[in-house]
mmCIF file of C-alpha atoms in Angstrom:
data_model
loop_
_atom_site.group_PDB
_atom_site.id
_atom_site.type_symbol
_atom_site.label_atom_id
_atom_site.label_comp_id
_atom_site.label_asym_id
_atom_site.label_seq_id
_atom_site.Cartn_x
_atom_site.Cartn_y
_atom_site.Cartn_z
ATOM 1 C CA MET A 253 86.281 -25.493 25.609
ATOM 2 C CA VAL A 254 88.367 -24.037 28.452
ATOM 3 C CA VAL A 255 90.806 -26.487 30.052
ATOM 4 C CA ASP A 256 91.422 -25.986 33.766
ATOM 5 C CA THR A 257 95.172 -26.543 33.668
ATOM 6 C CA THR A 258 95.576 -25.655 37.343
ATOM 7 C CA THR A 259 93.175 -28.406 38.417
ATOM 8 C CA ASN A 260 94.835 -30.898 36.084
ATOM 9 C CA MET A 261 98.244 -29.964 37.450
ATOM 10 C CA VAL A 262 97.157 -30.331 41.067
ATOM 11 C CA THR A 263 95.527 -33.670 40.267
ATOM 12 C CA ALA A 264 98.697 -34.893 38.561
ATOM 13 C CA VAL A 265 100.868 -33.811 41.489
ATOM 14 C CA ALA A 266 98.492 -35.461 43.971
ATOM 15 C CA ALA A 267 98.580 -38.681 41.956
ATOM 16 C CA ASP A 268 102.377 -38.608 41.912
ATOM 17 C CA ILE A 269 102.470 -38.093 45.673
ATOM 18 C CA VAL A 270 100.164 -41.079 46.185
ATOM 19 C CA THR A 271 102.395 -43.185 43.908
ATOM 20 C CA ASN A 272 105.663 -41.852 45.351
ATOM 21 C CA PRO A 273 104.897 -40.581 48.853
ATOM 22 C CA PRO A 274 107.404 -38.260 50.530
ATOM 23 C CA PRO A 275 109.555 -39.884 53.248
ATOM 24 C CA MET A 276 107.447 -38.668 56.169
ATOM 25 C CA ASN A 277 109.162 -40.951 58.660
ATOM 26 C CA THR A 278 112.589 -40.934 57.006
ATOM 27 C CA PHE A 279 115.478 -38.516 57.538
ATOM 28 C CA GLY A 280 118.455 -38.109 55.213
ATOM 29 C CA THR A 281 119.381 -38.713 51.572
ATOM 30 C CA ILE A 282 122.282 -41.196 51.551
ATOM 31 C CA PHE A 283 122.645 -41.832 55.273
ATOM 32 C CA ARG A 284 118.964 -42.414 56.048
ATOM 33 C CA LEU A 285 117.058 -43.104 59.252
ATOM 34 C CA THR A 286 113.483 -44.409 59.137
ATOM 35 C CA THR A 287 111.709 -44.576 62.500
ATOM 36 C CA PHE A 288 108.642 -46.308 63.892
ATOM 37 C CA GLY A 289 106.835 -46.773 67.193
ATOM 38 C CA GLU A 290 104.710 -44.987 69.771
ATOM 39 C CA SER A 291 105.304 -43.951 73.364
ATOM 40 C CA HIS A 292 103.042 -46.644 74.819
ATOM 41 C CA GLY A 293 103.423 -49.252 72.079
ATOM 42 C CA GLU A 294 105.543 -52.395 72.168
ATOM 43 C CA ALA A 295 108.786 -50.756 71.074
ATOM 44 C CA ILE A 296 110.506 -47.818 69.457
ATOM 45 C CA GLY A 297 112.676 -48.703 66.499
ATOM 46 C CA GLY A 298 114.082 -47.891 63.117
ATOM 47 C CA VAL A 299 116.233 -48.766 60.152
ATOM 48 C CA VAL A 300 119.491 -47.011 59.256
ATOM 49 C CA ASP A 301 120.330 -47.312 55.578
ATOM 50 C CA GLY A 302 123.515 -46.055 53.930
ATOM 51 C CA MET A 303 125.813 -46.919 56.828
ATOM 52 C CA PRO A 304 129.313 -47.379 55.356
ATOM 53 C CA ALA A 305 130.610 -50.935 55.537
ATOM 54 C CA GLY A 306 133.486 -51.957 57.792
ATOM 55 C CA ILE A 307 132.777 -49.530 60.624
ATOM 56 C CA ALA A 308 133.422 -51.019 64.087
ATOM 57 C CA ILE A 309 130.072 -50.988 65.885
ATOM 58 C CA ASP A 310 130.725 -50.004 69.495
ATOM 59 C CA MET A 311 127.608 -51.262 71.301
ATOM 60 C CA ALA A 312 128.739 -49.772 74.610
ATOM 61 C CA PHE A 313 128.962 -46.347 72.975
ATOM 62 C CA ILE A 314 125.520 -46.652 71.353
ATOM 63 C CA GLN A 315 124.003 -47.707 74.686
ATOM 64 C CA ALA A 316 125.753 -44.819 76.452
ATOM 65 C CA GLU A 317 124.197 -42.373 73.978
ATOM 66 C CA LEU A 318 120.767 -43.829 74.756
ATOM 67 C CA ASN A 319 121.481 -43.611 78.480
ATOM 68 C CA ARG A 320 122.096 -39.873 78.109
ATOM 69 C CA ARG A 321 118.567 -39.513 76.721
ATOM 70 C CA ARG A 322 117.005 -42.083 79.063
ATOM 71 C CA PRO A 323 114.292 -41.007 81.558
ATOM 72 C CA GLY A 324 114.806 -41.223 85.309
ATOM 73 C CA GLN A 325 118.371 -39.880 85.251
ATOM 74 C CA SER A 326 117.924 -37.356 88.062
ATOM 75 C CA LYS A 327 115.396 -35.514 90.193
ATOM 76 C CA ILE A 328 114.924 -32.890 87.467
ATOM 77 C CA THR A 329 113.786 -35.392 84.816
ATOM 78 C CA THR A 330 110.736 -37.626 84.545
ATOM 79 C CA SER A 331 110.706 -40.485 87.051
ATOM 80 C CA ARG A 332 109.699 -43.000 84.353
ATOM 81 C CA GLN A 333 112.204 -45.862 84.611
ATOM 82 C CA GLU A 334 113.133 -47.387 81.260
ATOM 83 C CA PRO A 335 116.366 -49.287 80.578
ATOM 84 C CA ASP A 336 116.164 -48.309 76.885
ATOM 85 C CA GLN A 337 118.227 -51.353 75.945
ATOM 86 C CA ILE A 338 119.220 -51.353 72.286
ATOM 87 C CA GLU A 339 118.754 -54.499 70.194
ATOM 88 C CA LEU A 340 120.409 -54.582 66.760
ATOM 89 C CA LEU A 341 118.562 -56.866 64.356
ATOM 90 C CA SER A 342 120.608 -56.674 61.155
ATOM 91 C CA GLY A 343 123.434 -55.018 59.262
ATOM 92 C CA VAL A 344 126.249 -56.007 61.637
ATOM 93 C CA PHE A 345 128.550 -59.033 61.354
ATOM 94 C CA GLU A 346 131.411 -59.849 63.693
ATOM 95 C CA GLY A 347 131.224 -56.396 65.217
ATOM 96 C CA LYS A 348 131.364 -54.412 61.981
ATOM 97 C CA SER A 349 128.781 -52.805 59.714
ATOM 98 C CA THR A 350 128.123 -54.774 56.539
ATOM 99 C CA GLY A 351 126.793 -51.886 54.468
ATOM 100 C CA CYS A 352 123.299 -53.396 54.618
ATOM 101 C CA PRO A 353 120.380 -51.783 56.511
ATOM 102 C CA ILE A 354 120.826 -51.764 60.288
ATOM 103 C CA GLY A 355 117.509 -52.580 61.948
ATOM 104 C CA PHE A 356 117.029 -51.967 65.666
ATOM 105 C CA ILE A 357 114.421 -51.821 68.413
ATOM 106 C CA VAL A 358 114.234 -50.511 71.965
ATOM 107 C CA ARG A 359 111.371 -52.092 73.884
ATOM 108 C CA ASN A 360 108.982 -50.057 76.039
ATOM 109 C CA THR A 361 108.805 -51.640 79.497
ATOM 110 C CA ASN A 362 107.457 -49.086 81.962
ATOM 111 C CA GLN A 363 104.327 -47.534 80.494
ATOM 112 C CA HIS A 364 101.596 -46.276 82.835
ATOM 113 C CA SER A 365 98.875 -45.946 80.221
ATOM 114 C CA GLN A 366 96.182 -45.547 82.878
ATOM 115 C CA ASP A 367 97.684 -42.183 83.821
ATOM 116 C CA TYR A 368 96.385 -40.813 80.523
ATOM 117 C CA GLU A 369 92.812 -42.103 80.714
ATOM 118 C CA ASN A 370 91.439 -38.684 81.714
ATOM 119 C CA MET A 371 92.945 -37.291 78.482
ATOM 120 C CA ARG A 372 91.114 -39.714 76.179
ATOM 121 C CA SER A 373 88.371 -37.264 75.207
ATOM 122 C CA VAL A 374 90.043 -33.872 75.700
ATOM 123 C CA PHE A 375 92.691 -31.903 73.843
ATOM 124 C CA ARG A 376 95.762 -31.021 75.894
ATOM 125 C CA PRO A 377 96.830 -27.376 75.426
ATOM 126 C CA SER A 378 99.862 -26.902 73.111
ATOM 127 C CA HIS A 379 100.139 -30.644 72.377
ATOM 128 C CA ALA A 380 99.711 -32.396 69.041
ATOM 129 C CA ASP A 381 96.390 -33.912 70.151
ATOM 130 C CA TYR A 382 94.155 -31.589 68.130
ATOM 131 C CA THR A 383 96.333 -31.411 65.019
ATOM 132 C CA TYR A 384 96.772 -35.197 64.891
ATOM 133 C CA PHE A 385 93.008 -35.660 65.307
ATOM 134 C CA GLU A 386 92.279 -33.191 62.484
ATOM 135 C CA LYS A 387 94.839 -34.841 60.195
ATOM 136 C CA TYR A 388 94.068 -38.517 60.846
ATOM 137 C CA GLY A 389 90.649 -38.572 62.518
ATOM 138 C CA ILE A 390 92.122 -40.691 65.289
ATOM 139 C CA ARG A 391 94.814 -40.215 67.925
ATOM 140 C CA ASP A 392 96.661 -42.199 70.569
ATOM 141 C CA HIS A 393 96.030 -40.319 73.818
ATOM 142 C CA ARG A 394 98.514 -42.423 75.802
ATOM 143 C CA GLY A 395 101.506 -40.168 76.232
ATOM 144 C CA GLY A 396 101.031 -38.550 72.858
ATOM 145 C CA GLY A 397 101.619 -41.713 70.828
ATOM 146 C CA ARG A 398 103.757 -40.921 67.805
ATOM 147 C CA SER A 399 104.209 -37.264 68.847
ATOM 148 C CA SER A 400 105.848 -38.248 72.140
ATOM 149 C CA ALA A 401 109.439 -37.224 72.814
ATOM 150 C CA ARG A 402 110.114 -40.909 73.453
ATOM 151 C CA ILE A 403 110.287 -41.323 69.685
ATOM 152 C CA THR A 404 113.646 -39.519 69.780
ATOM 153 C CA ILE A 405 115.193 -42.817 70.922
ATOM 154 C CA SER A 406 115.507 -43.794 67.254
ATOM 155 C CA ARG A 407 117.251 -40.515 66.465
ATOM 156 C CA CYS A 408 119.818 -41.165 69.186
ATOM 157 C CA VAL A 409 120.581 -44.604 67.736
ATOM 158 C CA GLY A 410 120.978 -43.164 64.243
ATOM 159 C CA GLY A 411 123.093 -40.353 65.661
ATOM 160 C CA ALA A 412 125.332 -42.773 67.559
ATOM 161 C CA LEU A 413 126.005 -44.745 64.373
ATOM 162 C CA ALA A 414 126.736 -41.502 62.516
ATOM 163 C CA LYS A 415 129.154 -40.432 65.262
ATOM 164 C CA LEU A 416 131.085 -43.689 64.879
ATOM 165 C CA VAL A 417 131.703 -42.779 61.231
ATOM 166 C CA LEU A 418 132.417 -39.102 61.927
ATOM 167 C CA LYS A 419 135.006 -40.074 64.531
ATOM 168 C CA GLN A 420 137.042 -41.764 61.797
ATOM 169 C CA LEU A 421 136.784 -38.543 59.781
ATOM 170 C CA GLY A 422 138.024 -36.407 62.677
ATOM 171 C CA ILE A 423 134.662 -34.669 63.114
ATOM 172 C CA SER A 424 133.165 -34.171 66.585
ATOM 173 C CA VAL A 425 129.709 -32.981 67.666
ATOM 174 C CA GLN A 426 129.246 -31.497 71.152
ATOM 175 C CA ALA A 427 126.056 -29.923 72.539
ATOM 176 C CA TYR A 428 125.321 -28.446 75.948
ATOM 177 C CA THR A 429 122.639 -26.586 77.859
ATOM 178 C CA SER A 430 123.441 -22.878 77.589
ATOM 179 C CA GLN A 431 120.248 -21.396 79.032
ATOM 180 C CA VAL A 432 117.334 -22.388 81.274
ATOM 181 C CA GLY A 433 114.707 -19.724 81.755
ATOM 182 C CA ASP A 434 116.571 -16.464 82.341
ATOM 183 C CA ILE A 435 119.785 -18.150 83.541
ATOM 184 C CA SER A 436 122.251 -18.202 80.649
ATOM 185 C CA LEU A 437 125.894 -18.636 79.699
ATOM 186 C CA GLU A 438 127.893 -16.284 77.519
ATOM 187 C CA ARG A 439 127.205 -16.893 73.824
ATOM 188 C CA ASP A 440 130.863 -17.682 73.019
ATOM 189 C CA TYR A 441 131.331 -21.446 73.453
ATOM 190 C CA ARG A 442 135.112 -21.013 73.497
ATOM 191 C CA LEU A 443 134.874 -19.561 77.011
ATOM 192 C CA TYR A 444 133.933 -22.956 78.455
ATOM 193 C CA ASP A 445 135.483 -26.374 78.943
ATOM 194 C CA LEU A 446 132.895 -28.460 77.117
ATOM 195 C CA SER A 447 134.319 -31.655 78.637
ATOM 196 C CA LEU A 448 132.493 -30.638 81.842
ATOM 197 C CA THR A 449 129.090 -30.905 80.165
ATOM 198 C CA GLU A 450 128.390 -34.426 81.426
ATOM 199 C CA THR A 451 129.461 -33.692 85.027
ATOM 200 C CA ASN A 452 126.045 -32.411 86.142
ATOM 201 C CA ALA A 453 122.370 -33.232 85.662
ATOM 202 C CA VAL A 454 121.643 -30.146 83.553
ATOM 203 C CA ARG A 455 124.462 -30.857 81.061
ATOM 204 C CA CYS A 456 125.935 -27.385 81.374
ATOM 205 C CA PRO A 457 129.743 -26.842 81.188
ATOM 206 C CA ASP A 458 129.641 -24.059 83.803
ATOM 207 C CA THR A 459 129.183 -25.852 87.144
ATOM 208 C CA ALA A 460 128.084 -22.712 89.028
ATOM 209 C CA LYS A 461 125.465 -21.840 86.417
ATOM 210 C CA ALA A 462 124.428 -25.497 86.287
ATOM 211 C CA ALA A 463 123.607 -25.388 90.003
ATOM 212 C CA GLU A 464 121.470 -22.284 89.446
ATOM 213 C CA MET A 465 119.692 -23.923 86.519
ATOM 214 C CA GLU A 466 119.013 -27.083 88.525
ATOM 215 C CA ALA A 467 117.613 -25.046 91.409
ATOM 216 C CA LEU A 468 115.288 -23.204 89.012
ATOM 217 C CA ILE A 469 114.071 -26.440 87.402
ATOM 218 C CA THR A 470 113.455 -27.957 90.842
ATOM 219 C CA LYS A 471 111.466 -24.877 91.899
ATOM 220 C CA VAL A 472 109.370 -24.923 88.727
ATOM 221 C CA LYS A 473 108.733 -28.661 89.115
ATOM 222 C CA GLY A 474 107.508 -28.122 92.668
ATOM 223 C CA GLU A 475 104.957 -25.645 91.337
ATOM 224 C CA GLY A 476 103.621 -28.209 88.864
ATOM 225 C CA ASP A 477 104.933 -26.064 86.012
ATOM 226 C CA THR A 478 107.605 -26.348 83.306
ATOM 227 C CA ILE A 479 110.340 -24.198 81.778
ATOM 228 C CA GLY A 480 112.320 -23.988 78.536
ATOM 229 C CA GLY A 481 115.740 -22.846 77.424
ATOM 230 C CA ILE A 482 118.494 -23.104 74.811
ATOM 231 C CA ILE A 483 120.954 -25.798 73.732
ATOM 232 C CA THR A 484 124.161 -24.793 71.947
ATOM 233 C CA CYS A 485 125.914 -27.223 69.609
ATOM 234 C CA VAL A 486 129.481 -27.093 68.259
ATOM 235 C CA ILE A 487 130.784 -29.167 65.336
ATOM 236 C CA LYS A 488 134.569 -29.322 65.007
ATOM 237 C CA GLY A 489 136.669 -30.773 62.204
ATOM 238 C CA CYS A 490 134.042 -30.391 59.488
ATOM 239 C CA PRO A 491 135.803 -29.986 56.130
ATOM 240 C CA ALA A 492 135.089 -27.087 53.792
ATOM 241 C CA GLY A 493 132.720 -27.738 50.906
ATOM 242 C CA LEU A 494 129.690 -29.429 52.499
ATOM 243 C CA GLY A 495 126.333 -28.056 51.409
ATOM 244 C CA GLU A 496 124.662 -26.831 48.237
ATOM 245 C CA PRO A 497 124.574 -23.246 46.955
ATOM 246 C CA GLU A 498 120.808 -22.900 46.560
ATOM 247 C CA PHE A 499 118.164 -25.192 48.095
ATOM 248 C CA GLY A 500 120.440 -27.640 49.909
ATOM 249 C CA LYS A 501 122.259 -25.143 52.087
ATOM 250 C CA LEU A 502 124.003 -26.799 55.029
ATOM 251 C CA HIS A 503 122.588 -24.400 57.611
ATOM 252 C CA ALA A 504 119.099 -24.959 56.191
ATOM 253 C CA ALA A 505 119.541 -28.711 56.577
ATOM 254 C CA LEU A 506 120.758 -28.304 60.160
ATOM 255 C CA GLY A 507 117.850 -25.968 60.882
ATOM 256 C CA ALA A 508 115.334 -28.437 59.448
ATOM 257 C CA ALA A 509 116.894 -31.236 61.506
ATOM 258 C CA MET A 510 116.681 -29.229 64.733
ATOM 259 C CA LEU A 511 113.154 -27.960 64.081
ATOM 260 C CA SER A 512 112.003 -31.568 63.658
ATOM 261 C CA ILE A 513 112.810 -32.240 67.331
ATOM 262 C CA ASN A 514 109.909 -32.153 69.783
ATOM 263 C CA ALA A 515 109.437 -28.781 71.560
ATOM 264 C CA VAL A 516 111.952 -26.885 69.383
ATOM 265 C CA LYS A 517 110.778 -23.375 68.531
ATOM 266 C CA GLY A 518 113.855 -21.675 67.116
ATOM 267 C CA PHE A 519 117.219 -22.144 65.403
ATOM 268 C CA GLU A 520 120.089 -19.745 64.747
ATOM 269 C CA TYR A 521 123.658 -20.323 63.599
ATOM 270 C CA GLY A 522 126.742 -18.143 63.875
ATOM 271 C CA GLU A 523 125.846 -14.737 65.283
ATOM 272 C CA GLY A 524 122.221 -15.396 64.363
ATOM 273 C CA PHE A 525 119.733 -12.764 65.491
ATOM 274 C CA ASN A 526 122.433 -11.130 67.590
ATOM 275 C CA GLY A 527 124.213 -10.150 64.393
ATOM 276 C CA VAL A 528 121.502 -7.682 63.292
ATOM 277 C CA THR A 529 122.914 -5.065 65.683
ATOM 278 C CA MET A 530 126.415 -5.301 64.165
ATOM 279 C CA ARG A 531 127.901 -3.434 61.223
ATOM 280 C CA GLY A 532 129.164 -5.374 58.234
ATOM 281 C CA SER A 533 132.678 -4.238 59.083
ATOM 282 C CA GLU A 534 132.267 -5.899 62.493
ATOM 283 C CA GLN A 535 130.681 -9.120 61.308
ATOM 284 C CA ASN A 536 132.734 -9.950 58.193
ATOM 285 C CA ASP A 537 135.160 -12.837 58.766
ATOM 286 C CA ILE A 538 138.520 -11.713 57.377
ATOM 287 C CA PHE A 539 140.524 -14.378 55.552
ATOM 288 C CA VAL A 540 144.094 -15.042 56.675
ATOM 289 C CA PRO A 541 146.763 -17.577 55.605
ATOM 290 C CA ASN A 542 146.582 -20.843 57.505
ATOM 291 C CA SER A 543 149.974 -21.666 58.979
ATOM 292 C CA GLU A 544 148.928 -24.660 61.104
ATOM 293 C CA SER A 545 150.220 -27.330 58.722
ATOM 294 C CA SER A 546 150.734 -28.044 55.065
ATOM 295 C CA GLU A 547 147.814 -30.507 55.195
ATOM 296 C CA SER A 548 145.352 -27.836 56.366
ATOM 297 C CA PRO A 549 143.416 -25.621 53.940
ATOM 298 C CA CYS A 550 145.485 -22.710 52.673
ATOM 299 C CA LEU A 551 143.379 -20.150 54.510
ATOM 300 C CA SER A 552 141.455 -19.568 57.696
ATOM 301 C CA THR A 553 139.494 -16.658 59.199
ATOM 302 C CA LYS A 554 140.331 -14.231 61.994
ATOM 303 C CA THR A 555 136.814 -14.539 63.395
ATOM 304 C CA ASN A 556 133.911 -16.939 62.933
ATOM 305 C CA HIS A 557 130.761 -14.826 63.045
ATOM 306 C CA SER A 558 129.486 -16.898 60.108
ATOM 307 C CA GLY A 559 129.315 -20.006 62.263
ATOM 308 C CA GLY A 560 131.435 -22.095 59.903
ATOM 309 C CA ILE A 561 129.033 -21.766 56.963
ATOM 310 C CA GLN A 562 129.143 -19.221 54.142
ATOM 311 C CA GLY A 563 126.866 -19.242 51.113
ATOM 312 C CA GLY A 564 125.237 -22.367 52.480
ATOM 313 C CA ILE A 565 128.534 -24.293 52.341
ATOM 314 C CA SER A 566 130.905 -25.186 55.191
ATOM 315 C CA ASN A 567 134.153 -23.191 55.206
ATOM 316 C CA GLY A 568 136.243 -25.446 57.469
ATOM 317 C CA GLN A 569 135.775 -23.411 60.646
ATOM 318 C CA ASP A 570 133.806 -24.590 63.692
ATOM 319 C CA ILE A 571 130.082 -24.829 63.000
ATOM 320 C CA TYR A 572 128.034 -23.612 65.938
ATOM 321 C CA PHE A 573 124.332 -23.012 66.433
ATOM 322 C CA ARG A 574 121.676 -22.524 69.109
ATOM 323 C CA VAL A 575 118.348 -24.320 69.470
ATOM 324 C CA ALA A 576 115.448 -22.883 71.481
ATOM 325 C CA PHE A 577 113.136 -25.286 73.351
ATOM 326 C CA LYS A 578 109.739 -24.250 74.662
ATOM 327 C CA PRO A 579 108.548 -25.269 78.147
ATOM 328 C CA VAL A 580 107.122 -28.803 78.213
ATOM 329 C CA ALA A 581 103.400 -28.579 77.417
ATOM 330 C CA THR A 582 102.261 -31.091 80.066
ATOM 331 C CA LEU A 583 101.616 -29.275 83.359
ATOM 332 C CA LEU A 584 100.707 -30.889 86.675
ATOM 333 C CA LYS A 585 98.205 -28.120 87.343
ATOM 334 C CA GLU A 586 94.691 -27.432 86.138
ATOM 335 C CA GLN A 587 94.270 -25.932 82.664
ATOM 336 C CA ASP A 588 91.255 -24.887 80.641
ATOM 337 C CA THR A 589 90.631 -26.838 77.432
ATOM 338 C CA VAL A 590 87.836 -28.394 75.336
ATOM 339 C CA ASP A 591 86.695 -31.972 74.736
ATOM 340 C CA LEU A 592 86.248 -33.810 71.422
ATOM 341 C CA GLU A 593 82.839 -32.199 70.945
ATOM 342 C CA GLY A 594 84.196 -28.704 71.539
ATOM 343 C CA ASN A 595 82.716 -28.320 75.023
ATOM 344 C CA PRO A 596 84.737 -26.272 77.552
ATOM 345 C CA THR A 597 86.288 -28.349 80.328
ATOM 346 C CA THR A 598 89.382 -28.514 82.501
ATOM 347 C CA LEU A 599 92.306 -30.913 82.604
ATOM 348 C CA THR A 600 94.878 -31.774 85.249
ATOM 349 C CA ALA A 601 97.577 -34.020 83.837
ATOM 350 C CA LYS A 602 98.717 -37.111 85.696
ATOM 351 C CA GLY A 603 101.782 -39.270 85.304
ATOM 352 C CA ARG A 604 105.526 -38.699 85.087
ATOM 353 C CA HIS A 605 106.741 -35.775 83.033
ATOM 354 C CA ASP A 606 109.859 -33.645 82.547
ATOM 355 C CA PRO A 607 109.709 -30.162 84.079
ATOM 356 C CA CYS A 608 112.418 -29.145 81.589
ATOM 357 C CA VAL A 609 113.311 -31.077 78.458
ATOM 358 C CA LEU A 610 116.795 -29.626 77.926
ATOM 359 C CA PRO A 611 118.995 -32.078 79.896
ATOM 360 C CA ARG A 612 117.636 -35.043 77.940
ATOM 361 C CA ALA A 613 117.468 -33.132 74.643
ATOM 362 C CA VAL A 614 121.244 -32.484 74.486
ATOM 363 C CA PRO A 615 122.017 -35.949 72.985
ATOM 364 C CA VAL A 616 119.078 -35.581 70.577
ATOM 365 C CA VAL A 617 120.491 -32.312 69.217
ATOM 366 C CA GLU A 618 123.879 -33.991 68.797
ATOM 367 C CA ALA A 619 122.274 -36.967 67.037
ATOM 368 C CA MET A 620 120.430 -34.848 64.475
ATOM 369 C CA ALA A 621 123.551 -32.751 63.840
ATOM 370 C CA ALA A 622 125.733 -35.861 63.413
ATOM 371 C CA MET A 623 123.339 -37.470 60.923
ATOM 372 C CA THR A 624 123.060 -34.227 58.948
ATOM 373 C CA ILE A 625 126.822 -33.719 58.694
ATOM 374 C CA LEU A 626 127.497 -37.351 57.742
ATOM 375 C CA ASP A 627 124.733 -37.307 55.126
ATOM 376 C CA TYR A 628 126.137 -34.126 53.571
ATOM 377 C CA PHE A 629 129.673 -35.502 53.695
ATOM 378 C CA MET A 630 128.547 -38.608 51.816
ATOM 379 C CA LEU A 631 126.602 -36.478 49.325
ATOM 380 C CA ASN A 632 129.741 -34.458 48.695
ATOM 381 C CA GLN A 633 131.833 -37.597 48.181
ATOM 382 C CA SER A 634 129.300 -38.976 45.706
ATOM 383 C CA LYS A 635 129.822 -35.951 43.442
ATOM 384 C CA LYS A 636 133.572 -36.369 43.216
ATOM 385 C CA VAL A 637 135.158 -38.348 40.402
#
């Protein structure tokens, strides 16, 4: 008798997955965020597990991080008005983290579900409508349901909590809009005063370029269209040694975190794709003695083409990367599509939508980066004796 070992193996793996399902709504290993909620449901929320005990929980800071992501901030974002008020349900006592799970919710208060009624039986181009329907056999047509960018609220809460810990470790995370359409900044983040990022609606540290970007977004919005761009993120103060040499590379973890964000289509760190035109003699980061202080690592590098990560492990230099966002898929103009039965039809979206996601995505990029770095820092600490 011939035994079909392949079938048996697949069956065994499938059974194990059913018994121990992968964390499909959970991010992180030690510092973990589990999210729930839909765009037009009662609330968006989550649970943060692994938060170190004794951390002062700055509610004003957490709310400010949510306000950066909040809709209705300016004329170049959606006009949906949501206060996005955070409510902590557990894990905090007398203003400090207890080490227990931190549960939270942010209630939805300004849904216009009727605006999506004409989308009930059609698939919106480049949305998750069709793929969700094929996977689950059912979908929430109201604003995309679980696939809505509104779900990133939970990420911003988790990121804010992570930032509170990273601040005590001397690690900072700063993102900014570096390109909208064909209007872009120089690739070198050191040429800009990143403290100016929050001084304009686009979240760009170059005020002249920011004005050009805003004008372009306004023009595109007036045409009922959308546009994409790039967000650059810089992590300073990250110690050397974070990351694993094979399948847990730090840049791979950051890339996975960024590619999990709605509308993200690309990720590069260090010189990235730009580095393919360079010679090795141009791109190698030469080691030099570090003379800053006796407490600093014994060496540094003349350049940082590697983006602060070598061999999948942080080397103590600034970590920097770029994240590409596609144009928002919802257009306020007629598009061809098909209905649930596969019949050709047309769709003109209604409602309140972002013509460009980048201004509101900056805090989301920071949040995912902060959670990744803190998780890897805690993983590294757990291996030390």
